[in-house]
Coordinates of C-alpha atoms and ligand atoms in Angstrom, one line a residue:
X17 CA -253.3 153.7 -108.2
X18 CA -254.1 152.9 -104.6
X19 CA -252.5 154.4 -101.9
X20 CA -252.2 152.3 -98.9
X21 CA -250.2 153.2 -95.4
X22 CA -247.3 151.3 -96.1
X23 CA -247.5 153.0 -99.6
X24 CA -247.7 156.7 -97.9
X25 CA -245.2 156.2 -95.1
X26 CA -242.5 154.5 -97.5
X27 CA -243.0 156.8 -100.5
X28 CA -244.1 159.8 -98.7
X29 CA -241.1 160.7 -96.4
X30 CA -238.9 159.5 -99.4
X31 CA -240.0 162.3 -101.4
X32 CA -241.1 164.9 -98.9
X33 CA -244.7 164.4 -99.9
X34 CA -247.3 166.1 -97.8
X35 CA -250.7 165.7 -97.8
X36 CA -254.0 167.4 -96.7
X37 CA -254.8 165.7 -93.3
X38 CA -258.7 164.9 -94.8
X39 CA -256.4 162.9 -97.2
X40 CA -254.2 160.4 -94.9
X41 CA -255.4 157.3 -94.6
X42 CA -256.3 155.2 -91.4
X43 CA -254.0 156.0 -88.3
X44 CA -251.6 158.5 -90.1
X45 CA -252.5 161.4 -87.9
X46 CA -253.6 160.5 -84.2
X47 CA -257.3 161.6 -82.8
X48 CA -257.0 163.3 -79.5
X49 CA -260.3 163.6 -78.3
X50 CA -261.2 161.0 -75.6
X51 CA -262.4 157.7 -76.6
X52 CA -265.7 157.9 -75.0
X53 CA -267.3 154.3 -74.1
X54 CA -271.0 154.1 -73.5
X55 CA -271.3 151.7 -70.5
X56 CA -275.3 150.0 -70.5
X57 CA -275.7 147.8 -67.3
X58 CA -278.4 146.9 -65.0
X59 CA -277.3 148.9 -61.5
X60 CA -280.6 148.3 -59.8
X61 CA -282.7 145.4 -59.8
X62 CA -281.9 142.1 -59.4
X63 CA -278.8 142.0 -61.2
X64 CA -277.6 145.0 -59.8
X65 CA -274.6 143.1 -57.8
X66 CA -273.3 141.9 -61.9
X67 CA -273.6 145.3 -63.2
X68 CA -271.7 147.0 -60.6
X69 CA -268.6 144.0 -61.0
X70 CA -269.0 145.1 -64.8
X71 CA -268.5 148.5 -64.1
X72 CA -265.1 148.0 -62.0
X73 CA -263.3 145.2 -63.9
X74 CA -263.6 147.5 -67.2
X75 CA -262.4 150.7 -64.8
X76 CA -259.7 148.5 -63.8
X77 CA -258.5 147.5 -66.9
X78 CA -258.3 151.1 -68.3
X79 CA -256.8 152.1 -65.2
X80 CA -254.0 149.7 -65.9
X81 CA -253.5 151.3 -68.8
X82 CA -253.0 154.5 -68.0
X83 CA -256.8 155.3 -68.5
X84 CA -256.0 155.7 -71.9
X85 CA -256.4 153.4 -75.3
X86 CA -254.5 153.4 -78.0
X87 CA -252.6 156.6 -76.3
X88 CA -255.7 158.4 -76.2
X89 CA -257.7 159.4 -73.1
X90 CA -261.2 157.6 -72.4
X91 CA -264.2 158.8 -71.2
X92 CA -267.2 156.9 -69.6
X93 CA -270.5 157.6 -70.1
X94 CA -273.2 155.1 -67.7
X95 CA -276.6 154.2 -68.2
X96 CA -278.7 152.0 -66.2
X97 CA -281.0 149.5 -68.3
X98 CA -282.6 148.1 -65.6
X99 CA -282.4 144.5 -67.5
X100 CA -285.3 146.2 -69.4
X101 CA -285.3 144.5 -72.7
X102 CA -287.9 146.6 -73.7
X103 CA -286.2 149.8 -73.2
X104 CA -282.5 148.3 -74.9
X105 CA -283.0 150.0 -78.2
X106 CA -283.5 153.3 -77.0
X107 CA -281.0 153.2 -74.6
X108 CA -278.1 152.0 -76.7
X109 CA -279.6 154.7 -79.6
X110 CA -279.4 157.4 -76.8
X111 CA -275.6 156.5 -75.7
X112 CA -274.6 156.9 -79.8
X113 CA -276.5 159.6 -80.8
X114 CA -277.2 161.7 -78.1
X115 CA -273.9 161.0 -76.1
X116 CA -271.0 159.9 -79.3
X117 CA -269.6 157.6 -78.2
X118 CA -267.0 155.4 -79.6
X119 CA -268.1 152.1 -78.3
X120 CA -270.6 150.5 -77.0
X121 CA -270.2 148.4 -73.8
X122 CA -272.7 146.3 -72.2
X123 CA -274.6 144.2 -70.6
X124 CA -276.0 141.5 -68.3
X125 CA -279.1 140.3 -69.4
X126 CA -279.4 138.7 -72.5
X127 CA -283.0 140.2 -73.8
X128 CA -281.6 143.7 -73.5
X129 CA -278.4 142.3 -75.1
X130 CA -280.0 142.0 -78.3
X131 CA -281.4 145.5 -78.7
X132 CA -278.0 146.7 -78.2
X133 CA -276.8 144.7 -81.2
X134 CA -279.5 145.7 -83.5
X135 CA -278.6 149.2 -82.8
X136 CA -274.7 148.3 -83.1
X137 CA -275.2 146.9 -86.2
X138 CA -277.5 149.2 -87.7
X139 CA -274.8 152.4 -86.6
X140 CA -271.4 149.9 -87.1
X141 CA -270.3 150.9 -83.7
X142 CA -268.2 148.7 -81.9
X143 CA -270.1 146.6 -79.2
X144 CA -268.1 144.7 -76.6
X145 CA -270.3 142.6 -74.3
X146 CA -269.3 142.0 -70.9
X147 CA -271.5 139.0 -69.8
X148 CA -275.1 138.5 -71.6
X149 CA -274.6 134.7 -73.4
X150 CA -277.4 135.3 -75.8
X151 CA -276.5 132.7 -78.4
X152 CA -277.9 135.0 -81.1
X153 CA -275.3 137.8 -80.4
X154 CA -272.2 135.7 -82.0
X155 CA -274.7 132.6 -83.8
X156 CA -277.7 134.6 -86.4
X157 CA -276.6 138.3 -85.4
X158 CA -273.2 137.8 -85.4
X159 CA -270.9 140.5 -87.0
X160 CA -267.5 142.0 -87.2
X161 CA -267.9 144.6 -84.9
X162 CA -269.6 142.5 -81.8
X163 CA -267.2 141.0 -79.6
X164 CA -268.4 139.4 -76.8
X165 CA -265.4 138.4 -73.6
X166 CA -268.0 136.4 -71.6
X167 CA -269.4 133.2 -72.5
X168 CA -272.6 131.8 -74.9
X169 CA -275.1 130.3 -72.6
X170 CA -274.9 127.4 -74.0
X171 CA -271.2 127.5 -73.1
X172 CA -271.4 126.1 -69.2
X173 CA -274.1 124.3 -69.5
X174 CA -273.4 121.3 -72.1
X175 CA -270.3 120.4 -70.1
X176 CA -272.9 120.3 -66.8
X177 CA -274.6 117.6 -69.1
X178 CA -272.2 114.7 -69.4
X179 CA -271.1 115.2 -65.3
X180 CA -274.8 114.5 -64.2
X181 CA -274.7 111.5 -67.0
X182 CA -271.3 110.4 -65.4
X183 CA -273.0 110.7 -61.6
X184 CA -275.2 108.4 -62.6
X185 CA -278.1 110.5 -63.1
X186 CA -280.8 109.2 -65.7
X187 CA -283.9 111.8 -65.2
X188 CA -283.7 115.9 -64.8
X189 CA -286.2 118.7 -64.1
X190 CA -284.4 122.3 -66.0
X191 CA -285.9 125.2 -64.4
X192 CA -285.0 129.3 -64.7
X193 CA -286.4 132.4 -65.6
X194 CA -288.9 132.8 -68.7
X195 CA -286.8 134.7 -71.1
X196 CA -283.6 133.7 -73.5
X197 CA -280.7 132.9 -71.1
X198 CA -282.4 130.3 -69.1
X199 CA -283.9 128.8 -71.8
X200 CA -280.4 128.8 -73.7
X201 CA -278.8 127.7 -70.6
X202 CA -281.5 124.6 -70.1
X203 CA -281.3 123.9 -73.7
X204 CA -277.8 123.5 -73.3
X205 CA -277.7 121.2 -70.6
X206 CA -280.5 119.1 -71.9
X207 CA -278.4 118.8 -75.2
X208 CA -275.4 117.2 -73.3
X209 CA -277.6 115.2 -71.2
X210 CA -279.2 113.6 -73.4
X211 CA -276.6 113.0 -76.5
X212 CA -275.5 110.5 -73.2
X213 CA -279.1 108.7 -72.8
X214 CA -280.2 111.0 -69.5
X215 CA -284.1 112.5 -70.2
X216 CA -285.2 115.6 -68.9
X217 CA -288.7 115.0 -68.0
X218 CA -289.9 118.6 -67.0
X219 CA -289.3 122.3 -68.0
X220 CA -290.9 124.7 -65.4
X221 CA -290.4 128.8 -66.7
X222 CA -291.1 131.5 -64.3
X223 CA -291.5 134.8 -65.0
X224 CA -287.9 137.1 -64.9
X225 CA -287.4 138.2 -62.1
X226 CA -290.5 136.1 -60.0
X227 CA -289.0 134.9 -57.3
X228 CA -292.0 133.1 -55.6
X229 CA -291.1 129.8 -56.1
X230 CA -292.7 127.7 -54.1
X231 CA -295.0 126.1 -56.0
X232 CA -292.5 125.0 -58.7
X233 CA -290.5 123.4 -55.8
X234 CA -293.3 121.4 -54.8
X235 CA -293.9 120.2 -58.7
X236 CA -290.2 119.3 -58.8
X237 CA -290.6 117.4 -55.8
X238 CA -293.6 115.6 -57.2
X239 CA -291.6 114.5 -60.4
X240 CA -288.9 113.2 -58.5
X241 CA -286.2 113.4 -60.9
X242 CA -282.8 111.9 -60.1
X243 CA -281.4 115.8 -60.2
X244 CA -282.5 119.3 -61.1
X245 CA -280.5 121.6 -63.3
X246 CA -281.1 125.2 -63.0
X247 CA -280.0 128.9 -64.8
X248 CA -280.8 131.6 -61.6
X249 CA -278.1 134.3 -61.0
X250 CA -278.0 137.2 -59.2
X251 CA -280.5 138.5 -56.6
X252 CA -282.6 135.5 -57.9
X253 CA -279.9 132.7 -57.7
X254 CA -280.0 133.6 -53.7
X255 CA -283.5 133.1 -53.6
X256 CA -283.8 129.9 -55.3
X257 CA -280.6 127.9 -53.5
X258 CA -282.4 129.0 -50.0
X259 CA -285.7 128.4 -50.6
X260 CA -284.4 124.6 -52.1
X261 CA -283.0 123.8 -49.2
X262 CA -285.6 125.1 -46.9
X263 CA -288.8 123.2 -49.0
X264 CA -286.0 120.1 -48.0
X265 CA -285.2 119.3 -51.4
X266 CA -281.4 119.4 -51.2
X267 CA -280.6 115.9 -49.5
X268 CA -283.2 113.9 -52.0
X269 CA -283.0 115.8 -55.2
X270 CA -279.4 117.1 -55.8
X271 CA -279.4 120.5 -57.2
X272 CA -277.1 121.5 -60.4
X273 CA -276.5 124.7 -62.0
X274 CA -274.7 127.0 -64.2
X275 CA -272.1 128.5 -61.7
X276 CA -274.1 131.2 -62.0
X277 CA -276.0 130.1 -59.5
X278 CA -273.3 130.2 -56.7
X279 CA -271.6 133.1 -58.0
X280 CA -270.8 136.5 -56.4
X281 CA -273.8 134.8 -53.8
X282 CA -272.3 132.4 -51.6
X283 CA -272.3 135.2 -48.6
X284 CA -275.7 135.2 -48.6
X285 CA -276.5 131.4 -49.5
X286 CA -274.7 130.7 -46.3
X287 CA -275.2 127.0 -45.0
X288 CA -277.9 126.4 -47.8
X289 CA -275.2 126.4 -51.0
X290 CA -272.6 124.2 -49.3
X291 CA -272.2 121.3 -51.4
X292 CA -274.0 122.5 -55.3
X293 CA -272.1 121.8 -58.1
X294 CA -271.8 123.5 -60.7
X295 CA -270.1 124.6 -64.1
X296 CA -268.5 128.2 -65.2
X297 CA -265.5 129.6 -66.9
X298 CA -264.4 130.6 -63.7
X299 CA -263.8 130.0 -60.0
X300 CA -262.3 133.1 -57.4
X301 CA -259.6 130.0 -56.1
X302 CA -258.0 129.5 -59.7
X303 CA -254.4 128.6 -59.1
X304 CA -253.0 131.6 -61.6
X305 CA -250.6 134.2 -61.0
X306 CA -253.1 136.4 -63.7
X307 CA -255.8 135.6 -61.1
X308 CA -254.3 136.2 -58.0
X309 CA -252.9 139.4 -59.2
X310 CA -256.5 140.3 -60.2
X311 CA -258.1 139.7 -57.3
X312 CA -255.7 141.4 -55.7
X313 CA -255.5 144.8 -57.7
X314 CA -259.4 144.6 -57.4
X315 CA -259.8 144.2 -53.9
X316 CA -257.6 147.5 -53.5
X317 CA -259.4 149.5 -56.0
X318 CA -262.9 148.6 -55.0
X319 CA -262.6 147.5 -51.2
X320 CA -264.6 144.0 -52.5
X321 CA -264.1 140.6 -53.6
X322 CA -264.1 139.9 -57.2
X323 CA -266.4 137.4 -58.9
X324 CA -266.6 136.5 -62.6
X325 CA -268.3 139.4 -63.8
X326 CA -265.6 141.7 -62.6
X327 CA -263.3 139.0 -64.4
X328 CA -265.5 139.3 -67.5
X329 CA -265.3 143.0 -67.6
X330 CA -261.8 143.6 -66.8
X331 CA -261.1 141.0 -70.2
X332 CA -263.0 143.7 -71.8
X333 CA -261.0 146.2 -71.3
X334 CA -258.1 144.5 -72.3
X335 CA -259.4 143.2 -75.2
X336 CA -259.9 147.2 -76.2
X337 CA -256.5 148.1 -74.9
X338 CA -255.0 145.2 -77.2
X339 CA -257.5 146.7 -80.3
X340 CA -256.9 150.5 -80.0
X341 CA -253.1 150.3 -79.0
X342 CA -252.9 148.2 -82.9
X343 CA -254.6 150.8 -84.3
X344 CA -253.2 153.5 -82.3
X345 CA -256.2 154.7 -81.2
X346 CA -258.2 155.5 -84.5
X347 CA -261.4 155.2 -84.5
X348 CA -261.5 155.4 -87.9
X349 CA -259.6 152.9 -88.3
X350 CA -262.5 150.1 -88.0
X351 CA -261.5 147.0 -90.2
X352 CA -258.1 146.7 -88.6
X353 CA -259.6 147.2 -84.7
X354 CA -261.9 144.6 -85.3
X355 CA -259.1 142.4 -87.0
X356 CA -256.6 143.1 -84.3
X357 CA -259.1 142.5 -81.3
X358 CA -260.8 138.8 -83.4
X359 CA -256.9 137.4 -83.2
X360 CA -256.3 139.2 -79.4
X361 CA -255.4 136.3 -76.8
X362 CA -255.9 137.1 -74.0
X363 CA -254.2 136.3 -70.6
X364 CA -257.6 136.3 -68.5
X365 CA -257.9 135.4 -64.8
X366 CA -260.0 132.8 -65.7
X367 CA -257.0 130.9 -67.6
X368 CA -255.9 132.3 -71.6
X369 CA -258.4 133.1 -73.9
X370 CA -258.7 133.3 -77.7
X371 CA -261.5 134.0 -79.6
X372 CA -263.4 132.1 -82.6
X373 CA -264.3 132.8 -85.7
X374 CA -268.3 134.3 -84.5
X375 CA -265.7 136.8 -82.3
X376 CA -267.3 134.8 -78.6
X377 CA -264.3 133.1 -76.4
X378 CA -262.8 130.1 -76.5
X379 CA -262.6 128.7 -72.9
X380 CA -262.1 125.8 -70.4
X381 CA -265.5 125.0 -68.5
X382 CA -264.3 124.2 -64.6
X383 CA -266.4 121.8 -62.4
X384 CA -267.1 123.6 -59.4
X385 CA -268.5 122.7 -55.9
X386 CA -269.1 124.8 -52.7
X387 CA -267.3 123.8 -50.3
X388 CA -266.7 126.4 -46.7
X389 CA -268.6 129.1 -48.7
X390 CA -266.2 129.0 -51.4
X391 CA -266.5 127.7 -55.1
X392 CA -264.0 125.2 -55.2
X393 CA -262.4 123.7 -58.2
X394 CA -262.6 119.9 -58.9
X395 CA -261.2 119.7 -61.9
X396 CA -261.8 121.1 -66.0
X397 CA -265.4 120.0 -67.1
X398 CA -264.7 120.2 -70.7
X399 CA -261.6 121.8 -72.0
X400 CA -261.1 124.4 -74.6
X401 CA -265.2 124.8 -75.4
X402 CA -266.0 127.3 -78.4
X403 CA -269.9 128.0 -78.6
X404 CA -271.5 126.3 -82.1
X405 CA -272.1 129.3 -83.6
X406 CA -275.4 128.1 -85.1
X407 CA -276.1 130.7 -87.6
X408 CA -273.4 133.0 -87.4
X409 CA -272.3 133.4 -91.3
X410 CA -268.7 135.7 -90.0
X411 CA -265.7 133.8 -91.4
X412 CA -262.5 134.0 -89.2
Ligands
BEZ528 C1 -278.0 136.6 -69.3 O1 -279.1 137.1 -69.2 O2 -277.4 136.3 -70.3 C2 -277.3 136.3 -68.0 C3 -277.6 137.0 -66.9 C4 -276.9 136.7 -65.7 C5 -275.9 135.8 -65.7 C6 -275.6 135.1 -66.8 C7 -276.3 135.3 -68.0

């Protein structure tokens, strides 16, 4: 016969059964060790402004709750991966073997990403990723245990392709970094664009995180597309919206982007932003009492504005306060967290969020533009967008 919780609880108490405690099943005694989470993000570097914003949205969500999950206390253990892809692997082995921890939480970049989910796979520890879109992480990789709150980077950039269709644009020139989220991102883009009829007639790759860019600008120029479509965030997204508007591109070519490219930046943009559209999940001005409160609770803890990736990262640790309080913080108790996180809805800043099958959220895309040095809201790009999932073999 197999014994099942329901079966011990019922039949147990009824006839005073006790057993050893190596012999309960999942969640019938609780752990009270911490829960220790092994925090990977880039702190220096050019994305050190995202990995800071995914440091304090996860503190703030835990803090919410007590600083514990499912009842028990949780411990955080950081690491800085540099957006070092080549380093990833080592790192992530490092915070689960050398450090124990329970999970697994990171990161930014979506080359280091994946050496975090190789290593989360291989060890079946629970992986929660905060931002990286890498479409691999919930398409080919995909698995029960990897959860990802963010976005595919697909995800805000097909939307981006039907508005500069519907402006009336016919020819684009995709630029980014050399690695997989700009070329995702382009991909994406190029995908919507031309499923409509629009062509994109150049793809310029520099290397991440080269921000010389002059010389691309003047190619661009010499194409003279009808617009340019970009992936750039962080450190590098600064770069590239100021030196477009100094080289005198912005009046003649207009410039479109993931809202990565005008987000958690516009301070130091200044004058040369006002105006970009873009698309994202998310936009600081969303008209929700979730998002307000947020940004609120945010600004009190951490003495900054937040920007998506402090959204992102506060989902996160909601999503593992929703998993460990249904398992009552087990940690054993693995098939049931990653069943009660994959049916988790979540009420995010960003407006709510479920999750699909491939365990990668299911959200709104908002057309943004700058306006006064804030990303303001036009209206919803695309609603309700789930990523493809090309590849990902997980059933719901
Ligand atoms: C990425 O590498 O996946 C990424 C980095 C910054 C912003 C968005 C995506």
């Amino acid at each position: 016969m197999t014994v099942s919780r329901r079966n011990v609880l019922q039949y147990g108490s009824m006839a005073g059964l006790t057993l050893a405690a190596s012999s309960l099943p999942r969640f019938a005694i609780g752990q009270t060790a911490k829960i220790k989470i092994g925090v990977m993000l880039p702190f220096t570097g050019t994305y050190a402004a995202l990995g800071e914003q995914g440091l304090n949205g996860l503190k703030l969500a835990l803090q919410a709750n007590g600083n514990r999950l499912g009842g028990r206390e949780v411990e955080i253990v950081t690491l800085d991966d540099e957006a070092d892809p080549a380093r990833a692997p080592a790192n992530a082995t490092k915070l689960i073997k050398g450090d124990n921890v329970d999970v697994l939480y990171g990161t930014v970049h979506s080359g280091v990403v994946m050496g975090m989910v190789k290593v989360a796979r291989e060890n079946d520890t629970l992986l929660v990723i905060p931002n990286a879109g890498a479409g691999a992480a919930t398409g080919p990789m995909c698995a029960p245990n990897i959860f990802r709150t963010s976005f595919s980077n697909w995800q805000p950039a097909f939307p981006m392709g039907k508005v500069a269709y519907d402006k009336g644009y016919r020819t684009a020139v995709v630029m980014s970094w050399k690695y997989g989220a700009g070329e995702e991102s382009n991909g994406g883009f190029k995908e919507g664009f031309e499923a409509l009829g629009g062509k994109v007639i150049k793809e310029i790759y520099v290397p991440f995180p080269d921000v010389e860019f002059q010389a691309n600008l003047a190619e661009i120029a010499a194409a003279k597309p009808d617009c340019v479509y970009v992936f750039f965030a962080g450190g590098g997204a600064v770069k590239f919206v100021k030196d477009y508007a100094a080289a005198g591109l912005k009046q003649s070519i207009p410039l479109l982007g993931a809202g990565f490219l005008t987000e958690g930046t516009l301070e130091a943009q200044g004058e040369a932003a006002e105006g970009l559209l873009t698309t994202l999940h998310y936009a600081d001005g969303l008209d929700l009492p979730t998002n307000k409160k947020f940004r609120a609770d945010y600004k009190k803890a951490f003495g900054k504005e937040a920007d998506l990736y402090g959204v992102q990262a506060y989902d996160s640790g909601m999503l593992l306060v929703t998993g460990f309080g249904a398992v009552k913080g087990d940690t054993r108790a693995k098939a049931e967290l990653y069943a009660a996180m994959g049916k988790t809805v979540l009420d995010s800043p960003r407006g709510p969020i479920s999750f699909s099958a491939s365990h990668n959220p299911i959200q709104d895309i908002y057309l943004r533009q700058v306006k006064k040095g804030q990303n303001v809201v036009l209206g919803v790009a695309q609603k309700a967008v789930a990523d493809p999932a090309r590849g990902c073999k997980m059933q719901a």
